[in-house]
mmCIF file of C-alpha atoms in Angstrom:
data_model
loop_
_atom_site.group_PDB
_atom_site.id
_atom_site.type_symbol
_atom_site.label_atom_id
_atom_site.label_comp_id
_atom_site.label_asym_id
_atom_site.label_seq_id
_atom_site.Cartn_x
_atom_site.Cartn_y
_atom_site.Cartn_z
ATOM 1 C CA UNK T 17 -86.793 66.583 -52.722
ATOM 2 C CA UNK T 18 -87.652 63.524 -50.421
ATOM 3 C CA UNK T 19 -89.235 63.928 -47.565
ATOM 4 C CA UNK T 20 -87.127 62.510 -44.416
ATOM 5 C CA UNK T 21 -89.823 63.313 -42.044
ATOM 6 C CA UNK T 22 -91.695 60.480 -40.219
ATOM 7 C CA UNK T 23 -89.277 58.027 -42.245
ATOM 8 C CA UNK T 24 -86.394 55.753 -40.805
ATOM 9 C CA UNK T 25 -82.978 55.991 -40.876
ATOM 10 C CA UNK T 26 -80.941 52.694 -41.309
ATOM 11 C CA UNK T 27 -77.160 52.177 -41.775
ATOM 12 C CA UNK T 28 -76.478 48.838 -43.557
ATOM 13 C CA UNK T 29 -73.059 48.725 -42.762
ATOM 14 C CA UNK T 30 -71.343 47.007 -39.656
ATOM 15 C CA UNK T 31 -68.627 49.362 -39.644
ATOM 16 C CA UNK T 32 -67.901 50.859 -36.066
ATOM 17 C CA UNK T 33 -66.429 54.013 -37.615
ATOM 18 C CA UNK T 34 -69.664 54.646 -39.646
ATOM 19 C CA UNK T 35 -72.123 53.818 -36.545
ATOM 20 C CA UNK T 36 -70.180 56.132 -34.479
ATOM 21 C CA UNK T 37 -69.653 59.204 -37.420
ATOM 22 C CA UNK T 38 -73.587 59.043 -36.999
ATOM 23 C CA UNK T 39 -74.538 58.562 -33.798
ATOM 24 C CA UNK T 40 -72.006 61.711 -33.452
ATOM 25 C CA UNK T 41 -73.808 63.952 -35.197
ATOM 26 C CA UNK T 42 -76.814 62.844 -33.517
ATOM 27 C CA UNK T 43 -78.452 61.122 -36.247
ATOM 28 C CA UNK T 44 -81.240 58.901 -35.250
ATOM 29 C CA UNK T 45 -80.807 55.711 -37.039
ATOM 30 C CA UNK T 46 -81.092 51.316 -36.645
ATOM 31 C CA UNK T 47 -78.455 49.420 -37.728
ATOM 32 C CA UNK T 48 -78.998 46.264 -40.567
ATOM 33 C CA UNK T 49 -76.254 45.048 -41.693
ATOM 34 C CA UNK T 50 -76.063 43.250 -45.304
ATOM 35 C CA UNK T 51 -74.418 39.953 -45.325
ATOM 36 C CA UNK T 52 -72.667 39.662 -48.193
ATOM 37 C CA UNK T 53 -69.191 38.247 -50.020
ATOM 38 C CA UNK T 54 -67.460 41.786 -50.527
ATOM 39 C CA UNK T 55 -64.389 40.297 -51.360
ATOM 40 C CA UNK T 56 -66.266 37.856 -53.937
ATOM 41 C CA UNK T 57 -68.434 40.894 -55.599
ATOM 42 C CA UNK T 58 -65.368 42.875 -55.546
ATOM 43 C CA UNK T 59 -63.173 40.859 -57.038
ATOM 44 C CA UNK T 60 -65.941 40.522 -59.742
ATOM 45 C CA UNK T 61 -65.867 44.071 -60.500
ATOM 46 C CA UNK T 62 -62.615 44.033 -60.849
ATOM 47 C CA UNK T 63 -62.291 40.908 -63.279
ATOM 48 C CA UNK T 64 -64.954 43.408 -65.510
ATOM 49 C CA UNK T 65 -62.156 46.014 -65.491
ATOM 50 C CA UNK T 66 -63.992 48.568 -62.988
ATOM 51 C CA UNK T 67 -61.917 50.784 -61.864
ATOM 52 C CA UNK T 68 -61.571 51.390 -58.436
ATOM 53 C CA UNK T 69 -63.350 53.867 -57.616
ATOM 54 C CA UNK T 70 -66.465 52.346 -59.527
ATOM 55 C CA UNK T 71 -65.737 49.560 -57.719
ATOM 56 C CA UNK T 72 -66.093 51.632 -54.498
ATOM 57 C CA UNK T 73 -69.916 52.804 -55.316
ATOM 58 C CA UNK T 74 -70.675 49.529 -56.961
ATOM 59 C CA UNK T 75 -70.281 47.766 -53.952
ATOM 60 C CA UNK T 76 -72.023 50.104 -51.129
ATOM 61 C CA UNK T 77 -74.785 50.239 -53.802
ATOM 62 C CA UNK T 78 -74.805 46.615 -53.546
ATOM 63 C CA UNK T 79 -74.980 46.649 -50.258
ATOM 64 C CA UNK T 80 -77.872 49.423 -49.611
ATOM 65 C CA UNK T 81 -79.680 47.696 -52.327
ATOM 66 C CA UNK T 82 -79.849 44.315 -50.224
ATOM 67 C CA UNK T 83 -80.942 46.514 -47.028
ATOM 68 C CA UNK T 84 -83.316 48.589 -49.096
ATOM 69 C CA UNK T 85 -85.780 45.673 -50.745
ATOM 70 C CA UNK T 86 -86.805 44.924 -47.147
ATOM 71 C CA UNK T 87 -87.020 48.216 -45.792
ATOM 72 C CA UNK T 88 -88.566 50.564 -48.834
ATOM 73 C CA UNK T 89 -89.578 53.602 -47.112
ATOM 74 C CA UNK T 90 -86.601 54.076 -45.170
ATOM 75 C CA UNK T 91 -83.485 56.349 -46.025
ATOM 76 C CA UNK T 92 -81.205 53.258 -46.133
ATOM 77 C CA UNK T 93 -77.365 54.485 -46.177
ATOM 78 C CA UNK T 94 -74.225 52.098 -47.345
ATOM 79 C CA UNK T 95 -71.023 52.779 -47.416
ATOM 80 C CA UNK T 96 -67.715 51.500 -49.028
ATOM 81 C CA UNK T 97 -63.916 52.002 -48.824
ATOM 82 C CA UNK T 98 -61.344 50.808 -51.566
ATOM 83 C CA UNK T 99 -57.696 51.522 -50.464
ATOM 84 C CA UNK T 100 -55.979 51.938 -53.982
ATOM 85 C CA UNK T 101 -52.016 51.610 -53.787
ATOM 86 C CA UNK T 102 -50.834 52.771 -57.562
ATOM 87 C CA UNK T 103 -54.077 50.848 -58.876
ATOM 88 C CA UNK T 104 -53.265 48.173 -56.736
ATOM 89 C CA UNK T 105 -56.570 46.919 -54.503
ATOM 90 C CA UNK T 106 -55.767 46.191 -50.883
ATOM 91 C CA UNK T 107 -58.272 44.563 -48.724
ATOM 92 C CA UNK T 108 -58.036 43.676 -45.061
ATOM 93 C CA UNK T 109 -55.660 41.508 -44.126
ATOM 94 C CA UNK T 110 -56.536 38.326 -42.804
ATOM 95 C CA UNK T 111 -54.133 37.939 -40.542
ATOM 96 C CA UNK T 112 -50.683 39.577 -38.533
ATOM 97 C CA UNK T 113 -48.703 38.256 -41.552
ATOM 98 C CA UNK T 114 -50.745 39.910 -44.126
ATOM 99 C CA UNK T 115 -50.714 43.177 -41.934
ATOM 100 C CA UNK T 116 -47.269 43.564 -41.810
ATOM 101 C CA UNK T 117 -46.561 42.506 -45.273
ATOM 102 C CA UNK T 118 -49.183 45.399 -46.289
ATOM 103 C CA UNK T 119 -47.431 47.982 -44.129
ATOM 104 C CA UNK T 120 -44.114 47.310 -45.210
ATOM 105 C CA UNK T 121 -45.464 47.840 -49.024
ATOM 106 C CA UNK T 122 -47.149 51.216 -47.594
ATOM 107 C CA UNK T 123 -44.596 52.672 -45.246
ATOM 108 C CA UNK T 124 -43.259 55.808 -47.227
ATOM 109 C CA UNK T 125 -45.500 55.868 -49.605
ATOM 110 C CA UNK T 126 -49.283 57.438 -50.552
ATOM 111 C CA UNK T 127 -52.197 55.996 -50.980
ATOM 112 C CA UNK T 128 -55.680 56.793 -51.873
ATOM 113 C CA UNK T 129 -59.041 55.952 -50.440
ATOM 114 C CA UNK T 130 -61.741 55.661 -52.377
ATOM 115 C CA UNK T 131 -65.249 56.204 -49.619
ATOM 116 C CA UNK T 132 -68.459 55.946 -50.909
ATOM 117 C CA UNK T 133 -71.958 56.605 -49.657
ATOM 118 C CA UNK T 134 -75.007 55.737 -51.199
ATOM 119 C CA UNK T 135 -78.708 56.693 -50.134
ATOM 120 C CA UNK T 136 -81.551 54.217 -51.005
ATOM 121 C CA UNK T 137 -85.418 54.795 -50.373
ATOM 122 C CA UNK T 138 -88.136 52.730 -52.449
ATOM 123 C CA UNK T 139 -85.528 50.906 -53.659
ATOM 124 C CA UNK T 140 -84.035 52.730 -55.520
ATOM 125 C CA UNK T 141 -80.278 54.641 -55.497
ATOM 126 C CA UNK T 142 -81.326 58.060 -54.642
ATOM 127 C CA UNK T 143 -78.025 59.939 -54.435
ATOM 128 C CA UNK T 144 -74.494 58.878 -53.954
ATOM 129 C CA UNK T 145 -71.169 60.690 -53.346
ATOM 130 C CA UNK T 146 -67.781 59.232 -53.982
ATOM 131 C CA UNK T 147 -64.265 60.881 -52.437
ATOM 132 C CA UNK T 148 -60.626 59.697 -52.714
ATOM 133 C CA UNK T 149 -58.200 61.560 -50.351
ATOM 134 C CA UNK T 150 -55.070 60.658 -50.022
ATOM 135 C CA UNK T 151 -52.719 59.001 -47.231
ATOM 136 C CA UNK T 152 -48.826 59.074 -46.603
ATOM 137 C CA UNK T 153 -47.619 57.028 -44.572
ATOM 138 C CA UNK T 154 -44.104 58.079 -42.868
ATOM 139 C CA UNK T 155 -40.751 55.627 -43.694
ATOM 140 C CA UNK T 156 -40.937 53.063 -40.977
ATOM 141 C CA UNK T 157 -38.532 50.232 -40.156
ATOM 142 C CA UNK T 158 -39.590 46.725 -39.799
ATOM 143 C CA UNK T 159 -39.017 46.929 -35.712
ATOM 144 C CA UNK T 160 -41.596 49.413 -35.774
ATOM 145 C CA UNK T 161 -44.062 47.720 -37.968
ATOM 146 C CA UNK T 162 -43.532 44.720 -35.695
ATOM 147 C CA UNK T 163 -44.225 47.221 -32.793
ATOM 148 C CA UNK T 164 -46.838 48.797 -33.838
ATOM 149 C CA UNK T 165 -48.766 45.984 -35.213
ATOM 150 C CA UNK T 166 -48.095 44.249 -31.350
ATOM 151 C CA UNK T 167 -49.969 47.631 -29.813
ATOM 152 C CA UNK T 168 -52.806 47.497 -31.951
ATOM 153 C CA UNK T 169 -53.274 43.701 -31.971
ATOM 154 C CA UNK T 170 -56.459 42.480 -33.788
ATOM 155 C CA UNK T 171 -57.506 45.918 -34.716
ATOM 156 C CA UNK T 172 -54.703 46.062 -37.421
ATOM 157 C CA UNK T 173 -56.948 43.278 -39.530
ATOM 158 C CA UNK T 174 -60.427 45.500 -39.156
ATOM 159 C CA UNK T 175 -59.121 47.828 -42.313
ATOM 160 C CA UNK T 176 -56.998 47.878 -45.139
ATOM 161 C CA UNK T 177 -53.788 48.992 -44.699
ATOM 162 C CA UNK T 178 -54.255 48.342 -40.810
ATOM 163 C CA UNK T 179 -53.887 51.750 -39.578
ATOM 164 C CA UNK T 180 -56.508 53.548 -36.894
ATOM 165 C CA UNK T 181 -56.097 57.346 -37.975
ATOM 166 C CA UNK T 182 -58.042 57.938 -34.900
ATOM 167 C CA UNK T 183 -56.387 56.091 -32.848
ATOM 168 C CA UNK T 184 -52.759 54.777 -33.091
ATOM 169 C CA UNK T 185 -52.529 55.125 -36.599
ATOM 170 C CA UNK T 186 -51.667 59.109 -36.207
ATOM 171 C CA UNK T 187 -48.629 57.806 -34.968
ATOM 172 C CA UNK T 188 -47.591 56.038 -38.376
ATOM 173 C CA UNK T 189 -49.209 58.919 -41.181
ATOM 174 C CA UNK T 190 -47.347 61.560 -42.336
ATOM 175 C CA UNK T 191 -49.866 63.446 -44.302
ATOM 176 C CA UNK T 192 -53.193 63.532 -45.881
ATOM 177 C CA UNK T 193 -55.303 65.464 -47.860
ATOM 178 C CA UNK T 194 -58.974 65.513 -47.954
ATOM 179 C CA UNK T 195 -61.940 65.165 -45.314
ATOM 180 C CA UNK T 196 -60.608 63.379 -41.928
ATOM 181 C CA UNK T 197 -64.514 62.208 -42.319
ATOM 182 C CA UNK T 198 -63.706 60.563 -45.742
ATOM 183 C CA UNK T 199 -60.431 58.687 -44.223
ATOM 184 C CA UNK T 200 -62.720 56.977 -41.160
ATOM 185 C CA UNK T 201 -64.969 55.674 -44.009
ATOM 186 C CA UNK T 202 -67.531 57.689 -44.561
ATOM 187 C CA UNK T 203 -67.991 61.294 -46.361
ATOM 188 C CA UNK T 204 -70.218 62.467 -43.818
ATOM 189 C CA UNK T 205 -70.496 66.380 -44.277
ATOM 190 C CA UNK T 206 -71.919 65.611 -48.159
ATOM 191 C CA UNK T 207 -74.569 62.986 -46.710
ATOM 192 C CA UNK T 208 -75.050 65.561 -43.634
ATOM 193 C CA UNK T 209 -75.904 68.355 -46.340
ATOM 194 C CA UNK T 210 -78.015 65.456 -48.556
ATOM 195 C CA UNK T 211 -80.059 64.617 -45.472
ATOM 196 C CA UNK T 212 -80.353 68.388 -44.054
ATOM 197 C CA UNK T 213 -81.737 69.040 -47.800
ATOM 198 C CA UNK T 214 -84.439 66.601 -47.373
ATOM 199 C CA UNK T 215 -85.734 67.585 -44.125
ATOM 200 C CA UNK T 216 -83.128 66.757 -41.364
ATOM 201 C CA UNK T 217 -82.876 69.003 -38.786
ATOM 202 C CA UNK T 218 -80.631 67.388 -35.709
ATOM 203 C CA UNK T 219 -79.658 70.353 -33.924
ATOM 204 C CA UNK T 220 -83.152 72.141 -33.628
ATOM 205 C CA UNK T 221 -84.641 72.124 -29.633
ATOM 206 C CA UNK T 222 -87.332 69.633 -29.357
#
């Protein structure tokens, strides 16, 4: 058991949907993001014939590692999403082209996401959990891919896949299995239940 007490909580992650899944649950925690190329170390992973969902925990372990070396007594948490279309890798798109040609692929079909959090303290990978629910997206026609992907703008290029299950996305899914949590990027009751074993206690009165 580690200790959480009188230790810092830090997210190195500059995903909204993880900042707010947190500050929900009224987790204390700073934010310190690590800067670095995802796409390159992914792509690496993936030339070594990872699979995906190693590729998933590699690279929020990567991540929480480049947090962690600064900050060693700190619970440092990462977190990483692959979307995984019949073993096909999709990252975000870079633009409204890429967004629509990724929907189009999508529409009617299921996906998988593979989330993973890691927790870091002394440097070191402490525990890790890794989840891949599952997405279907209902059959949609290319006026309303073009109309969707005019209502949500910008936002379509913050994810792969381009769909806000919170949001506007609920309007293009179909189905899904596995923790609503896990979809917005982060498997949060697991790392609740990790933390609360180490000495978390949120919801006691102060």
């Amino acid at each position: 058991m580690y200790s959480i007490k009188q230790r810092s909580i830090i997210l190195a992650s500059t995903s909204f949907s993880r900042k707010t899944l947190l500050e929900n649950a009224s987790i204390k925690f700073t934010v310190h993001p690590s800067f670095i190329d995802e796409e390159s170390i992914k792509q690496s992973y993936i030339a070594e014939k990872k699979t995906l969902q190693e590729c998933a925990v590699l690279l929020a372990e990567t991540k929480g590692a480049y947090i962690a070396r600064n900050f060693p007594d700190a619970f440092v948490i990462s977190g990483d999403q692959i979307l995984d279309f019949g073993g096909r890798c999709f990252s975000k798109p870079k633009n409204q082209s890429q967004a629509k040609k990724q929907l189009l692929e999508l529409q009617g079909n299921s996906h998988n996401l593979h989330t993973s959090v890691v927790v870091f303290l002394h440097g070191k990978r402490i525990w890790h959990h890794l989840s891949s629910p599952k997405v279907t997206l209902r059959s949609l026609t290319v006026t309303e891919v073009n109309d969707y992907l005019g209502q949500l703008g910008n936002d379509a290029l913050k994810s792969p896949g381009c769909y806000q299950i919170e949001s506007l996305g609920c309007h293009i899914i179909n189905a899904y299995t596995g923790s609503f949590y896990d979809i917005l990027g982060l498997p949060l009751l697991p790392l609740l239940k990790f933390l609360r074993s180490n000495g978390l206690s949120a919801i006691e009165k102060e």
